[in-house]
Amino acid sequence: MNPSYQDYFENKGLGMGHHFTWFMVQEIIDYDWDRIFPECKGYVNHQYAYLFSASAPFPDDLPDDEPVYKMKKDNTTEVSWVQSYREYVGCVDWFIQELLKLGNPAEIRILFWLH
């Protein structure tokens, strides 16, 4: 890491060794983004539960203003669906195009911290 950045993060108490990792841009490009993400689950109003299938993608027919809850609420039913990592992340193609602007993907490293 650039010494200026390293000094900044260490002196601001953000830490360098805890929850810090990196990827090469080429690894991001090569990742199997079309692999199926672990089963997605949520709760929807009973009247919309029929739209969901554990072996199908998230239904396009669910009204935009109809929420999917993480926890059970009154008048809701648990539903599940499948999606690819590409769908789950939602910005892969755009993000990769931006990363390619940085240079050779085999030489560019992306650093990040997890909180």
Short mmCIF file of C-alpha atoms in Angstrom, two decimals, residues 3-55:
data_model
loop_
_atom_site.label_atom_id
_atom_site.label_comp_id
_atom_site.label_asym_id
_atom_site.label_seq_id
_atom_site.Cartn_x
_atom_site.Cartn_y
_atom_site.Cartn_z
CA PRO A 3 2.85 4.77 2.53
CA SER A 4 0.65 7.90 2.63
CA TYR A 5 -2.53 5.83 2.66
CA GLN A 6 -1.09 3.40 5.16
CA ASP A 7 -0.21 6.26 7.52
CA TYR A 8 -3.68 7.79 7.10
CA PHE A 9 -5.54 4.59 7.94
CA GLU A 10 -3.29 3.69 10.86
CA ASN A 11 -3.42 7.19 12.38
CA LYS A 12 -7.21 7.51 12.01
CA GLY A 13 -7.68 4.35 14.06
CA LEU A 14 -9.11 2.40 11.13
CA GLY A 15 -6.53 -0.36 11.49
CA MET A 16 -4.66 -2.18 8.79
CA GLY A 17 -4.79 -5.78 9.98
CA HIS A 18 -8.40 -6.15 11.02
CA HIS A 19 -11.07 -6.79 8.36
CA PHE A 20 -8.73 -5.74 5.57
CA THR A 21 -8.41 -7.66 2.31
CA TRP A 22 -7.86 -7.23 -1.42
CA PHE A 23 -8.57 -8.68 -4.87
CA MET A 24 -6.78 -8.37 -8.16
CA VAL A 25 -9.08 -6.89 -10.81
CA GLN A 26 -8.47 -10.03 -12.91
CA GLU A 27 -9.95 -12.14 -10.08
CA ILE A 28 -13.11 -10.04 -10.14
CA ILE A 29 -13.36 -10.45 -13.92
CA ASP A 30 -12.76 -14.22 -13.74
CA TYR A 31 -15.24 -14.89 -10.93
CA ASP A 32 -18.23 -17.07 -11.87
CA TRP A 33 -20.87 -14.34 -11.53
CA ASP A 34 -23.55 -16.60 -13.06
CA ARG A 35 -23.22 -19.19 -10.28
CA ILE A 36 -26.37 -19.48 -8.15
CA PHE A 37 -26.33 -17.51 -4.91
CA PRO A 38 -27.47 -19.41 -1.78
CA GLU A 39 -31.25 -19.61 -1.57
CA CYS A 40 -32.87 -16.24 -0.94
CA LYS A 41 -35.73 -16.06 1.57
CA GLY A 42 -38.10 -13.42 2.77
CA TYR A 43 -41.69 -12.74 3.76
CA VAL A 44 -44.35 -11.22 1.53
CA ASN A 45 -48.02 -10.43 1.87
CA HIS A 46 -50.02 -13.69 1.66
CA GLN A 47 -51.69 -12.60 -1.57
CA TYR A 48 -48.37 -12.48 -3.44
CA ALA A 49 -46.78 -15.69 -2.16
CA TYR A 50 -48.01 -17.66 -5.20
CA LEU A 51 -45.63 -15.61 -7.41
CA PHE A 52 -42.56 -17.20 -5.79
CA SER A 53 -40.87 -20.53 -6.39
CA ALA A 54 -37.79 -21.91 -4.65
CA SER A 55 -36.38 -22.90 -8.05
#
